[in-house]
Amino acid sequence: MIQGPQGAVIGLSGGVDSSVTAYLLVRALGRDNVVGLILPYKTTPPEDIRDAKYIAETLGIKYYYIDISNVRNAFAEAIPEFDEGNKVATGNLLPRIRMTILYYFANKLNKVVAGTGDKSELLIGYFTKYGDGGVDILPIGDLYKTQVRYLGKYLGLLDSIAFKPSSPRLWDGQTAEGELGGVKYEDVDVILHALVDYRMNIEQAVEATGKPLELVQAVWRRVINTEHKRRSLWCPGYP
């Protein structure tokens, strides 16, 4: 008789999304059925590692700490004409390496890989295809970033984690809002809510949200231009 998966494996980054997801997994499955992986690289700030360990230890789940720097460097040595200056190509190696390690443990331990992406990130394509987008389940995939932050507060997260600026830490100084041109997730979420949940057109969304036309158009362009990423995830209901 084939036995189905027993629990979940999750990558712990020290950010709000992975922390909230870990809390929910423990509530749903029990701490003995959840395994965390902390997978830092040299660009990972020490406070993120500290926060990831804090979450694992607070929840009482088993976790592994694996520095992926040597794995990433092995790619650099093996790939001809490796371009360290290409932030996107080299940066996206990191979540893909992490995905591979997560699935190694999931296969070994007979568990599923729990993704930590939220609805905001999924809709604007702020994730790596076949990297952090390579998952089995998305527990917070239908919650906007703003909702995740306040759910974190409800679950008991420290403010320093619940409201930490989001960043995949693929290179030094990277922040999500910085890559969005300085636009805050609070504004992005309101626009997405109008365009996606209420199916408003651009003009209606501008009127309903009070946000500038250029901003609403920019957010919608990101949704349209990143559709290929969501197709790889098979997300019903996502444009």
Coordinates of N, CA and C in Angstrom, one line a residue:
M1 N 0.8 -1.2 0.0 CA 0.0 0.0 0.0 C 0.9 1.2 0.0
I2 N 0.6 2.2 -0.9 CA 1.4 3.4 -1.0 C 0.9 4.4 0.0
Q3 N 1.8 4.9 0.8 CA 1.5 5.9 1.9 C 1.7 7.3 1.3
G4 N 0.7 8.1 1.6 CA 0.8 9.5 1.1 C 1.7 10.3 2.0
P5 N 2.0 11.6 1.6 CA 3.0 12.4 2.3 C 2.5 12.6 3.7
Q6 N 3.5 12.6 4.6 CA 3.3 12.8 6.0 C 3.9 14.1 6.5
G7 N 3.2 15.2 6.3 CA 3.7 16.5 6.8 C 4.3 17.4 5.7
A8 N 5.0 18.4 6.1 CA 5.5 19.4 5.1 C 6.9 19.8 5.5
V9 N 7.6 20.2 4.4 CA 8.9 20.9 4.5 C 8.8 22.3 4.1
I10 N 9.4 23.2 4.8 CA 9.3 24.6 4.5 C 10.6 25.3 4.6
G11 N 10.9 26.2 3.7 CA 12.1 27.1 3.8 C 11.8 28.3 4.7
L12 N 12.6 28.5 5.7 CA 12.4 29.6 6.7 C 13.5 30.7 6.3
S13 N 12.9 31.8 6.0 CA 13.8 33.0 5.6 C 14.0 34.0 6.7
G14 N 13.1 33.9 7.7 CA 13.1 35.0 8.7 C 12.1 36.1 8.4
G15 N 11.5 36.0 7.2 CA 10.5 37.0 6.8 C 9.1 36.7 7.3
V16 N 8.2 37.6 7.0 CA 6.8 37.4 7.5 C 6.1 36.3 6.8
D17 N 6.3 36.1 5.5 CA 5.6 35.1 4.7 C 6.0 33.7 5.2
S18 N 7.2 33.4 5.3 CA 7.6 32.0 5.7 C 7.3 31.8 7.2
S19 N 7.3 32.8 8.0 CA 7.0 32.7 9.4 C 5.5 32.4 9.6
V20 N 4.7 33.2 8.9 CA 3.2 32.9 9.0 C 2.9 31.5 8.5
T21 N 3.5 31.1 7.4 CA 3.2 29.8 6.8 C 3.6 28.7 7.8
A22 N 4.8 28.9 8.4 CA 5.2 27.9 9.4 C 4.2 27.8 10.6
Y23 N 3.7 28.9 11.1 CA 2.8 28.9 12.2 C 1.5 28.1 11.7
L24 N 1.0 28.4 10.5 CA -0.2 27.7 10.1 C 0.0 26.2 9.9
L25 N 1.2 25.9 9.4 CA 1.5 24.4 9.2 C 1.5 23.7 10.5
V26 N 2.1 24.3 11.5 CA 2.1 23.7 12.8 C 0.7 23.5 13.4
R27 N -0.1 24.6 13.2 CA -1.5 24.5 13.7 C -2.2 23.4 13.0
A28 N -2.0 23.2 11.7 CA -2.8 22.3 10.9 C -2.3 20.8 11.0
L29 N -0.9 20.7 11.1 CA -0.3 19.4 11.0 C 0.3 18.9 12.3
G30 N 0.6 19.8 13.2 CA 1.3 19.5 14.4 C 2.8 19.6 14.2
R31 N 3.5 20.0 15.3 CA 5.0 20.4 15.1 C 5.8 19.2 14.7
D32 N 5.4 18.0 15.0 CA 6.2 16.8 14.7 C 6.2 16.5 13.2
N33 N 5.2 17.1 12.5 CA 5.1 16.8 11.1 C 5.5 18.0 10.2
V34 N 6.2 18.9 10.7 CA 6.8 20.1 10.0 C 8.3 20.2 10.2
V35 N 9.0 20.3 9.1 CA 10.5 20.4 9.1 C 10.9 21.7 8.4
G36 N 11.7 22.5 9.1 CA 12.1 23.7 8.5 C 13.6 23.6 7.9
L37 N 13.8 24.4 6.9 CA 15.2 24.5 6.3 C 15.6 25.9 6.3
I38 N 16.7 26.3 6.9 CA 17.2 27.6 6.8 C 18.4 27.5 5.8
L39 N 18.3 28.3 4.7 CA 19.3 28.1 3.6 C 19.9 29.4 3.2
P40 N 20.8 30.0 4.0 CA 21.3 31.3 3.8 C 22.4 31.3 2.7
Y41 N 22.7 32.4 2.1 CA 23.8 32.7 1.3 C 24.5 33.9 1.8
K42 N 25.6 34.3 1.3 CA 26.4 35.3 1.8 C 25.7 36.7 1.9
T43 N 24.7 36.8 1.0 CA 23.9 38.1 1.0 C 22.8 38.1 2.1
T44 N 22.6 37.0 2.8 CA 21.6 36.9 3.8 C 22.0 37.6 5.0
P45 N 21.2 38.6 5.5 CA 21.6 39.4 6.7 C 21.6 38.5 7.9
P46 N 22.5 38.7 8.9 CA 22.5 37.9 10.1 C 21.1 37.9 10.8
E47 N 20.4 39.1 10.8 CA 19.2 39.2 11.5 C 18.1 38.3 10.9
D48 N 18.2 38.0 9.6 CA 17.2 37.1 9.0 C 17.5 35.6 9.5
I49 N 18.8 35.3 9.6 CA 19.1 33.9 10.1 C 18.6 33.8 11.5
R50 N 18.9 34.9 12.3 CA 18.4 34.9 13.7 C 16.9 34.7 13.8
D51 N 16.2 35.4 13.0 CA 14.7 35.4 13.0 C 14.2 34.0 12.6
A52 N 14.8 33.4 11.6 CA 14.4 32.1 11.1 C 14.6 31.1 12.2
K53 N 15.7 31.1 12.9 CA 16.0 30.2 14.0 C 15.0 30.4 15.1
Y54 N 14.7 31.7 15.4 CA 13.8 32.0 16.4 C 12.4 31.4 16.1
I55 N 11.9 31.5 14.9 CA 10.6 31.0 14.5 C 10.6 29.4 14.7
A56 N 11.7 28.8 14.2 CA 11.7 27.3 14.3 C 11.8 26.9 15.8
E57 N 12.5 27.6 16.6 CA 12.7 27.2 18.0 C 11.4 27.5 18.8
T58 N 10.8 28.7 18.4 CA 9.5 29.0 19.1 C 8.4 28.0 18.8
L59 N 8.4 27.6 17.6 CA 7.3 26.6 17.2 C 7.7 25.2 17.6
G60 N 9.0 24.9 17.9 CA 9.4 23.6 18.4 C 9.5 22.6 17.3
I61 N 9.8 23.1 16.0 CA 9.9 22.2 14.9 C 11.4 21.8 14.7
K62 N 11.6 20.7 14.1 CA 13.0 20.3 13.7 C 13.4 21.1 12.5
Y63 N 14.6 21.6 12.5 CA 15.1 22.4 11.4 C 16.6 22.1 11.1
Y64 N 16.9 22.3 9.8 CA 18.3 22.1 9.3 C 18.8 23.5 8.9
Y65 N 20.1 23.7 9.2 CA 20.7 25.0 8.8 C 21.8 24.6 7.7
I66 N 21.6 25.0 6.5 CA 22.5 24.7 5.4 C 22.9 25.9 4.7
D67 N 24.2 26.3 4.8 CA 24.7 27.5 4.0 C 24.9 27.0 2.6
I68 N 24.2 27.7 1.6 CA 24.3 27.2 0.2 C 25.4 27.9 -0.6
S69 N 26.2 28.7 0.1 CA 27.3 29.4 -0.6 C 28.1 28.5 -1.5
N70 N 28.6 27.4 -0.9 CA 29.4 26.5 -1.7 C 28.7 25.9 -2.9
V71 N 27.4 25.6 -2.7 CA 26.7 25.0 -3.8 C 26.6 26.1 -5.0
R72 N 26.3 27.3 -4.6 CA 26.2 28.4 -5.6 C 27.5 28.6 -6.3
N73 N 28.6 28.6 -5.5 CA 29.9 28.8 -6.1 C 30.3 27.6 -7.0
A74 N 29.8 26.4 -6.7 CA 30.1 25.3 -7.6 C 29.4 25.5 -9.0
F75 N 28.2 26.1 -9.0 CA 27.6 26.5 -10.2 C 28.5 27.5 -11.0
A76 N 29.0 28.5 -10.3 CA 29.8 29.5 -10.9 C 31.0 28.9 -11.6
E77 N 31.6 27.9 -10.9 CA 32.8 27.3 -11.4 C 32.5 26.4 -12.6
A78 N 31.3 25.8 -12.6 CA 31.0 24.8 -13.6 C 30.5 25.4 -14.9
I79 N 29.9 26.6 -14.8 CA 29.2 27.2 -16.0 C 30.2 28.0 -16.7
P80 N 30.4 27.7 -18.0 CA 31.3 28.5 -18.8 C 30.9 30.0 -18.9
E81 N 31.9 30.9 -18.8 CA 31.6 32.3 -18.9 C 30.5 32.8 -18.0
F82 N 30.6 32.3 -16.7 CA 29.6 32.7 -15.7 C 29.7 34.2 -15.5
D83 N 28.6 34.9 -15.6 CA 28.5 36.3 -15.5 C 28.0 36.8 -14.2
E84 N 29.0 37.1 -13.3 CA 28.7 37.6 -11.9 C 27.9 38.9 -12.0
G85 N 28.1 39.7 -13.0 CA 27.4 41.0 -13.1 C 26.0 40.9 -13.5
N86 N 25.5 39.8 -13.9 CA 24.1 39.7 -14.3 C 23.3 39.3 -13.1
K87 N 22.7 40.3 -12.4 CA 22.0 40.1 -11.2 C 20.8 39.1 -11.3
V88 N 20.1 39.2 -12.4 CA 18.9 38.4 -12.5 C 19.3 36.9 -12.7
A89 N 20.2 36.7 -13.7 CA 20.6 35.3 -14.0 C 21.3 34.6 -12.8
T90 N 22.2 35.4 -12.1 CA 22.9 34.8 -11.0 C 22.1 34.7 -9.8
G91 N 21.3 35.8 -9.5 CA 20.4 35.8 -8.4 C 19.4 34.7 -8.3
N92 N 18.8 34.4 -9.5 CA 17.8 33.4 -9.6 C 18.3 32.0 -9.4
L93 N 19.6 31.8 -9.4 CA 20.2 30.5 -9.0 C 19.9 30.1 -7.6
L94 N 19.9 31.1 -6.7 CA 19.7 30.9 -5.3 C 18.4 30.2 -5.0
P95 N 17.2 30.8 -5.4 CA 16.0 30.1 -5.1 C 15.8 28.8 -5.8
R96 N 16.5 28.6 -6.9 CA 16.4 27.3 -7.6 C 17.3 26.2 -6.8
I97 N 18.4 26.7 -6.3 CA 19.2 25.8 -5.4 C 18.4 25.4 -4.2
R98 N 17.7 26.4 -3.6 CA 16.9 26.1 -2.4 C 15.8 25.2 -2.7
M99 N 15.1 25.4 -3.9 CA 14.0 24.5 -4.2 C 14.5 23.0 -4.3
T100 N 15.7 22.8 -4.9 CA 16.2 21.5 -5.1 C 16.5 20.8 -3.7
I101 N 17.0 21.6 -2.8 CA 17.3 21.1 -1.4 C 16.0 20.8 -0.7
L102 N 15.0 21.7 -0.8 CA 13.7 21.4 -0.2 C 13.1 20.1 -0.7
Y103 N 13.2 19.9 -2.0 CA 12.6 18.7 -2.5 C 13.4 17.4 -2.2
Y104 N 14.7 17.6 -2.0 CA 15.5 16.5 -1.5 C 14.9 16.0 -0.2
F105 N 14.7 16.9 0.8 CA 14.3 16.6 2.1 C 12.8 16.1 2.0
A106 N 12.0 16.7 1.2 CA 10.6 16.3 1.1 C 10.5 14.9 0.6
N107 N 11.3 14.5 -0.4 CA 11.4 13.1 -0.9 C 11.9 12.2 0.2
K108 N 13.0 12.6 0.8 CA 13.6 11.7 1.8 C 12.6 11.5 3.0
L109 N 11.9 12.5 3.4 CA 11.1 12.4 4.6 C 9.6 12.1 4.3
N110 N 9.3 12.0 3.0 CA 7.9 11.7 2.6 C 7.0 12.8 3.0
K111 N 7.3 14.1 2.6 CA 6.5 15.2 2.9 C 6.3 16.1 1.7
V112 N 5.5 17.0 1.7 CA 5.3 18.0 0.6 C 6.1 19.2 0.9
V113 N 6.4 20.0 -0.2 CA 7.0 21.3 0.0 C 6.0 22.4 0.1
A114 N 6.0 23.1 1.2 CA 5.0 24.1 1.4 C 5.6 25.5 0.9
G115 N 5.0 26.1 0.0 CA 5.5 27.4 -0.5 C 5.1 28.5 0.4
T116 N 5.8 29.6 0.3 CA 5.6 30.7 1.2 C 5.1 32.0 0.5
G117 N 4.8 31.8 -0.8 CA 4.4 33.0 -1.6 C 3.0 33.5 -1.2
D118 N 2.8 34.8 -1.2 CA 1.5 35.4 -0.9 C 0.9 35.9 -2.2
K119 N -0.4 36.3 -2.1 CA -1.1 36.7 -3.3 C -0.5 37.9 -4.0
S120 N 0.0 38.8 -3.3 CA 0.6 40.0 -3.9 C 1.8 39.6 -4.8
E121 N 2.7 38.7 -4.2 CA 3.9 38.3 -5.0 C 3.5 37.4 -6.2
L122 N 2.5 36.6 -6.0 CA 2.1 35.7 -7.1 C 1.5 36.5 -8.3
L123 N 0.7 37.5 -7.9 CA 0.0 38.3 -9.0 C 1.0 39.2 -9.8
I124 N 2.0 39.8 -9.1 CA 2.9 40.6 -9.8 C 4.2 39.9 -10.2
G125 N 4.2 38.6 -10.0 CA 5.3 37.8 -10.5 C 6.6 37.9 -9.7
Y126 N 6.5 38.3 -8.5 CA 7.7 38.5 -7.7 C 8.1 37.2 -7.0
F127 N 8.5 36.3 -7.9 CA 9.0 35.0 -7.4 C 9.8 34.4 -8.6
T128 N 10.6 33.4 -8.3 CA 11.5 32.8 -9.3 C 10.8 31.6 -9.8
K129 N 10.6 31.5 -11.1 CA 10.0 30.4 -11.8 C 10.9 29.2 -11.5
Y130 N 10.3 28.1 -11.1 CA 11.0 26.8 -10.7 C 12.1 27.1 -9.6
G131 N 11.8 28.1 -8.8 CA 12.7 28.4 -7.6 C 11.7 28.4 -6.4
D132 N 11.5 29.6 -5.9 CA 10.5 29.6 -4.8 C 9.1 29.4 -5.3
G133 N 8.9 29.4 -6.7 CA 7.7 29.0 -7.3 C 7.5 27.5 -7.5
G134 N 8.6 26.8 -7.2 CA 8.5 25.3 -7.3 C 8.0 24.7 -5.9
V135 N 6.7 24.5 -5.8 CA 6.2 24.1 -4.5 C 5.0 23.1 -4.8
D136 N 4.6 22.5 -3.7 CA 3.4 21.6 -3.8 C 2.1 22.3 -3.3
I137 N 2.2 23.1 -2.3 CA 1.0 23.8 -1.7 C 1.4 25.2 -1.4
L138 N 0.4 26.1 -1.4 CA 0.6 27.5 -1.1 C -0.4 28.0 0.0
P139 N 0.0 27.7 1.2 CA -1.0 28.0 2.3 C -1.5 29.4 2.4
I140 N -0.6 30.4 2.0 CA -1.0 31.8 2.1 C -1.2 32.4 0.7
G141 N -1.3 31.6 -0.3 CA -1.4 32.0 -1.7 C -2.6 32.9 -2.0
D142 N -3.6 32.9 -1.2 CA -4.7 33.8 -1.5 C -4.9 34.9 -0.5
L143 N -3.8 35.2 0.2 CA -3.7 36.4 1.1 C -2.8 37.4 0.6
Y144 N -3.2 38.7 0.5 CA -2.3 39.8 0.1 C -1.2 40.0 1.2
K145 N -0.1 40.6 0.8 CA 1.0 40.9 1.8 C 0.5 41.6 3.0
T146 N -0.4 42.6 2.8 CA -0.9 43.4 4.0 C -1.7 42.4 4.9
Q147 N -2.5 41.5 4.3 CA -3.2 40.6 5.2 C -2.3 39.6 5.9
V148 N -1.2 39.2 5.2 CA -0.3 38.3 5.9 C 0.4 38.9 7.1
R149 N 0.7 40.2 6.9 CA 1.4 40.9 8.0 C 0.5 40.9 9.3
Y150 N -0.8 41.3 9.1 CA -1.7 41.3 10.2 C -2.1 40.0 10.7
L151 N -2.1 39.0 9.9 CA -2.3 37.6 10.3 C -1.2 37.2 11.2
G152 N 0.0 37.6 10.8 CA 1.2 37.4 11.6 C 1.1 38.0 13.0
K153 N 0.6 39.2 13.1 CA 0.4 39.8 14.4 C -0.6 39.0 15.2
Y154 N -1.7 38.6 14.6 CA -2.7 37.8 15.3 C -2.1 36.5 15.8
L155 N -1.2 35.9 15.0 CA -0.6 34.6 15.5 C 0.5 34.8 16.5
G156 N 0.9 36.1 16.8 CA 1.8 36.3 17.8 C 3.3 36.6 17.3
L157 N 3.4 36.9 16.0 CA 4.7 37.3 15.5 C 5.2 38.6 16.1
L158 N 6.5 38.7 16.3 CA 7.1 40.0 16.7 C 6.9 41.0 15.6
D159 N 6.7 42.3 16.0 CA 6.6 43.3 15.0 C 7.8 43.4 14.1
S160 N 8.9 43.1 14.6 CA 10.2 43.2 13.8 C 10.2 42.1 12.7
I161 N 9.4 41.1 12.8 CA 9.2 40.1 11.8 C 8.0 40.4 10.9
A162 N 6.9 40.6 11.6 CA 5.6 40.9 10.9 C 5.7 42.0 9.9
F163 N 6.5 43.1 10.3 CA 6.5 44.3 9.4 C 7.9 44.5 8.8
K164 N 8.7 43.4 8.8 CA 10.0 43.5 8.2 C 9.9 43.8 6.7
P165 N 10.7 44.7 6.1 CA 10.6 44.9 4.7 C 10.9 43.7 3.9
S166 N 10.1 43.3 2.9 CA 10.2 42.1 2.2 C 11.4 42.2 1.2
S167 N 12.1 41.0 1.1 CA 13.2 40.9 0.2 C 13.6 39.5 0.0
P168 N 13.8 39.1 -1.2 CA 14.3 37.7 -1.4 C 15.8 37.6 -1.1
R169 N 16.5 38.7 -0.9 CA 17.9 38.7 -0.6 C 18.8 38.0 -1.6
L170 N 18.5 38.3 -2.9 CA 19.3 37.6 -3.9 C 20.6 38.4 -4.2
W171 N 20.6 39.7 -3.8 CA 21.8 40.4 -3.9 C 21.8 41.5 -2.8
D172 N 22.9 42.1 -2.5 CA 23.1 43.1 -1.5 C 22.1 44.3 -1.7
G173 N 21.4 44.6 -0.7 CA 20.6 45.8 -0.7 C 19.2 45.6 -1.4
Q174 N 18.9 44.4 -1.9 CA 17.7 44.2 -2.6 C 16.5 44.2 -1.6
T175 N 15.5 45.0 -2.0 CA 14.2 45.0 -1.3 C 13.1 44.9 -2.4
A176 N 12.0 44.3 -2.0 CA 10.8 44.1 -2.9 C 10.3 45.5 -3.3
E177 N 10.1 46.4 -2.4 CA 9.5 47.7 -2.7 C 10.4 48.5 -3.5
G178 N 11.8 48.3 -3.3 CA 12.7 49.0 -4.1 C 12.6 48.6 -5.6
E179 N 12.4 47.3 -5.8 CA 12.3 46.9 -7.2 C 10.9 47.3 -7.8
L180 N 10.0 47.6 -6.9 CA 8.7 48.1 -7.4 C 8.7 49.6 -7.6
G181 N 9.9 50.2 -7.6 CA 10.0 51.6 -7.8 C 9.6 52.4 -6.6
G182 N 9.8 51.8 -5.4 CA 9.5 52.5 -4.2 C 8.0 52.4 -3.8
V183 N 7.2 51.8 -4.5 CA 5.8 51.7 -4.2 C 5.6 50.7 -3.0
K184 N 4.8 51.1 -2.1 CA 4.6 50.2 -0.9 C 3.6 49.1 -1.2
Y185 N 3.7 48.0 -0.6 CA 2.8 46.9 -0.8 C 1.3 47.3 -0.4
E186 N 1.2 48.2 0.5 CA -0.2 48.6 0.9 C -0.9 49.2 -0.4
D187 N -0.1 50.0 -1.2 CA -0.7 50.5 -2.4 C -0.9 49.5 -3.5
V188 N 0.1 48.6 -3.6 CA -0.1 47.5 -4.6 C -1.3 46.6 -4.3
D189 N -1.4 46.3 -3.0 CA -2.5 45.4 -2.6 C -3.9 46.0 -2.9
V190 N -4.1 47.3 -2.6 CA -5.3 48.0 -2.9 C -5.7 47.9 -4.4
I191 N -4.6 48.2 -5.2 CA -4.8 48.2 -6.7 C -5.2 46.8 -7.1
L192 N -4.4 45.8 -6.7 CA -4.7 44.4 -7.1 C -6.1 44.0 -6.7
H193 N -6.5 44.4 -5.5 CA -7.8 44.0 -5.0 C -8.9 44.5 -5.9
A194 N -8.7 45.8 -6.4 CA -9.7 46.3 -7.3 C -9.7 45.6 -8.7
L195 N -8.5 45.4 -9.2 CA -8.3 44.9 -10.6 C -8.6 43.4 -10.6
V196 N -8.2 42.7 -9.6 CA -8.4 41.2 -9.7 C -9.6 40.7 -9.0
D197 N -9.8 41.1 -7.8 CA -11.0 40.6 -7.0 C -12.3 41.2 -7.5
Y198 N -12.3 42.5 -7.8 CA -13.5 43.1 -8.2 C -13.6 43.2 -9.7
R199 N -12.5 42.8 -10.4 CA -12.5 42.7 -11.9 C -12.8 44.1 -12.5
M200 N -12.3 45.2 -11.9 CA -12.4 46.5 -12.4 C -11.5 46.7 -13.6
N201 N -11.9 47.6 -14.5 CA -10.9 48.0 -15.5 C -10.0 49.1 -14.9
I202 N -9.0 49.5 -15.7 CA -8.1 50.5 -15.2 C -8.7 51.8 -14.7
E203 N -9.6 52.3 -15.5 CA -10.3 53.6 -15.1 C -11.1 53.4 -13.8
Q204 N -11.8 52.3 -13.7 CA -12.6 52.1 -12.5 C -11.7 51.9 -11.3
A205 N -10.5 51.3 -11.4 CA -9.6 51.0 -10.3 C -9.0 52.4 -9.9
V206 N -8.7 53.2 -10.8 CA -8.2 54.6 -10.5 C -9.2 55.3 -9.6
E207 N -10.4 55.3 -10.0 CA -11.5 56.0 -9.3 C -11.7 55.4 -7.9
A208 N -11.7 54.1 -7.9 CA -12.1 53.4 -6.6 C -10.9 53.5 -5.6
T209 N -9.7 53.5 -6.0 CA -8.6 53.4 -5.1 C -8.0 54.8 -4.8
G210 N -8.2 55.8 -5.8 CA -7.6 57.1 -5.6 C -6.1 57.1 -5.9
K211 N -5.6 56.0 -6.6 CA -4.2 55.9 -6.9 C -4.0 56.5 -8.3
P212 N -2.8 57.0 -8.6 CA -2.5 57.6 -9.9 C -2.6 56.6 -11.0
L213 N -3.1 57.1 -12.2 CA -3.3 56.2 -13.3 C -2.0 55.5 -13.7
E214 N -0.9 56.2 -13.7 CA 0.4 55.5 -14.0 C 0.7 54.4 -13.1
L215 N 0.4 54.5 -11.9 CA 0.7 53.4 -10.9 C -0.2 52.2 -11.2
V216 N -1.5 52.5 -11.4 CA -2.4 51.4 -11.6 C -2.0 50.6 -12.9
Q217 N -1.7 51.4 -13.9 CA -1.2 50.8 -15.2 C 0.0 49.9 -15.0
A218 N 1.0 50.4 -14.2 CA 2.2 49.7 -14.0 C 2.0 48.4 -13.2
V219 N 1.1 48.4 -12.3 CA 0.8 47.2 -11.5 C 0.1 46.2 -12.4
W220 N -0.8 46.7 -13.3 CA -1.5 45.7 -14.2 C -0.6 45.2 -15.2
R221 N 0.4 46.0 -15.7 CA 1.4 45.5 -16.6 C 2.2 44.3 -16.0
R222 N 2.5 44.4 -14.7 CA 3.3 43.4 -14.1 C 2.4 42.1 -14.0
V223 N 1.1 42.2 -13.7 CA 0.2 41.1 -13.7 C 0.2 40.4 -15.1
I224 N 0.0 41.2 -16.1 CA -0.1 40.6 -17.5 C 1.3 40.0 -17.9
N225 N 2.3 40.7 -17.7 CA 3.6 40.3 -18.2 C 4.2 39.0 -17.4
T226 N 3.7 38.7 -16.3 CA 4.2 37.6 -15.5 C 3.2 36.4 -15.5
E227 N 2.3 36.4 -16.4 CA 1.3 35.3 -16.4 C 2.0 34.0 -16.6
H228 N 3.1 33.9 -17.4 CA 3.7 32.7 -17.6 C 4.2 32.0 -16.4
K229 N 4.6 32.8 -15.4 CA 5.0 32.3 -14.1 C 3.9 31.6 -13.3
R230 N 2.8 32.1 -13.4 CA 1.6 31.5 -12.6 C 1.1 30.3 -13.4
R231 N 1.3 30.2 -14.7 CA 0.9 29.0 -15.4 C 1.8 27.8 -15.0
S232 N 3.0 28.1 -14.6 CA 3.9 27.0 -14.2 C 3.5 26.5 -12.8
L233 N 2.8 27.4 -12.0 CA 2.3 27.0 -10.7 C 0.9 26.4 -10.8
W234 N 0.2 26.6 -11.9 CA -1.2 26.1 -12.0 C -2.0 26.7 -10.9
C235 N -2.3 28.0 -11.0 CA -3.1 28.7 -10.0 C -4.4 29.0 -10.5
P236 N -5.4 28.2 -10.3 CA -6.8 28.5 -10.8 C -7.3 29.8 -10.2
G237 N -7.9 30.6 -11.1 CA -8.4 31.9 -10.6 C -7.4 33.0 -10.7
Y238 N -6.1 32.8 -11.0 CA -5.2 33.8 -11.2 C -5.0 34.2 -12.6
P239 N -5.1 35.5 -13.0 CA -5.0 35.9 -14.4 C -3.6 35.7 -14.9

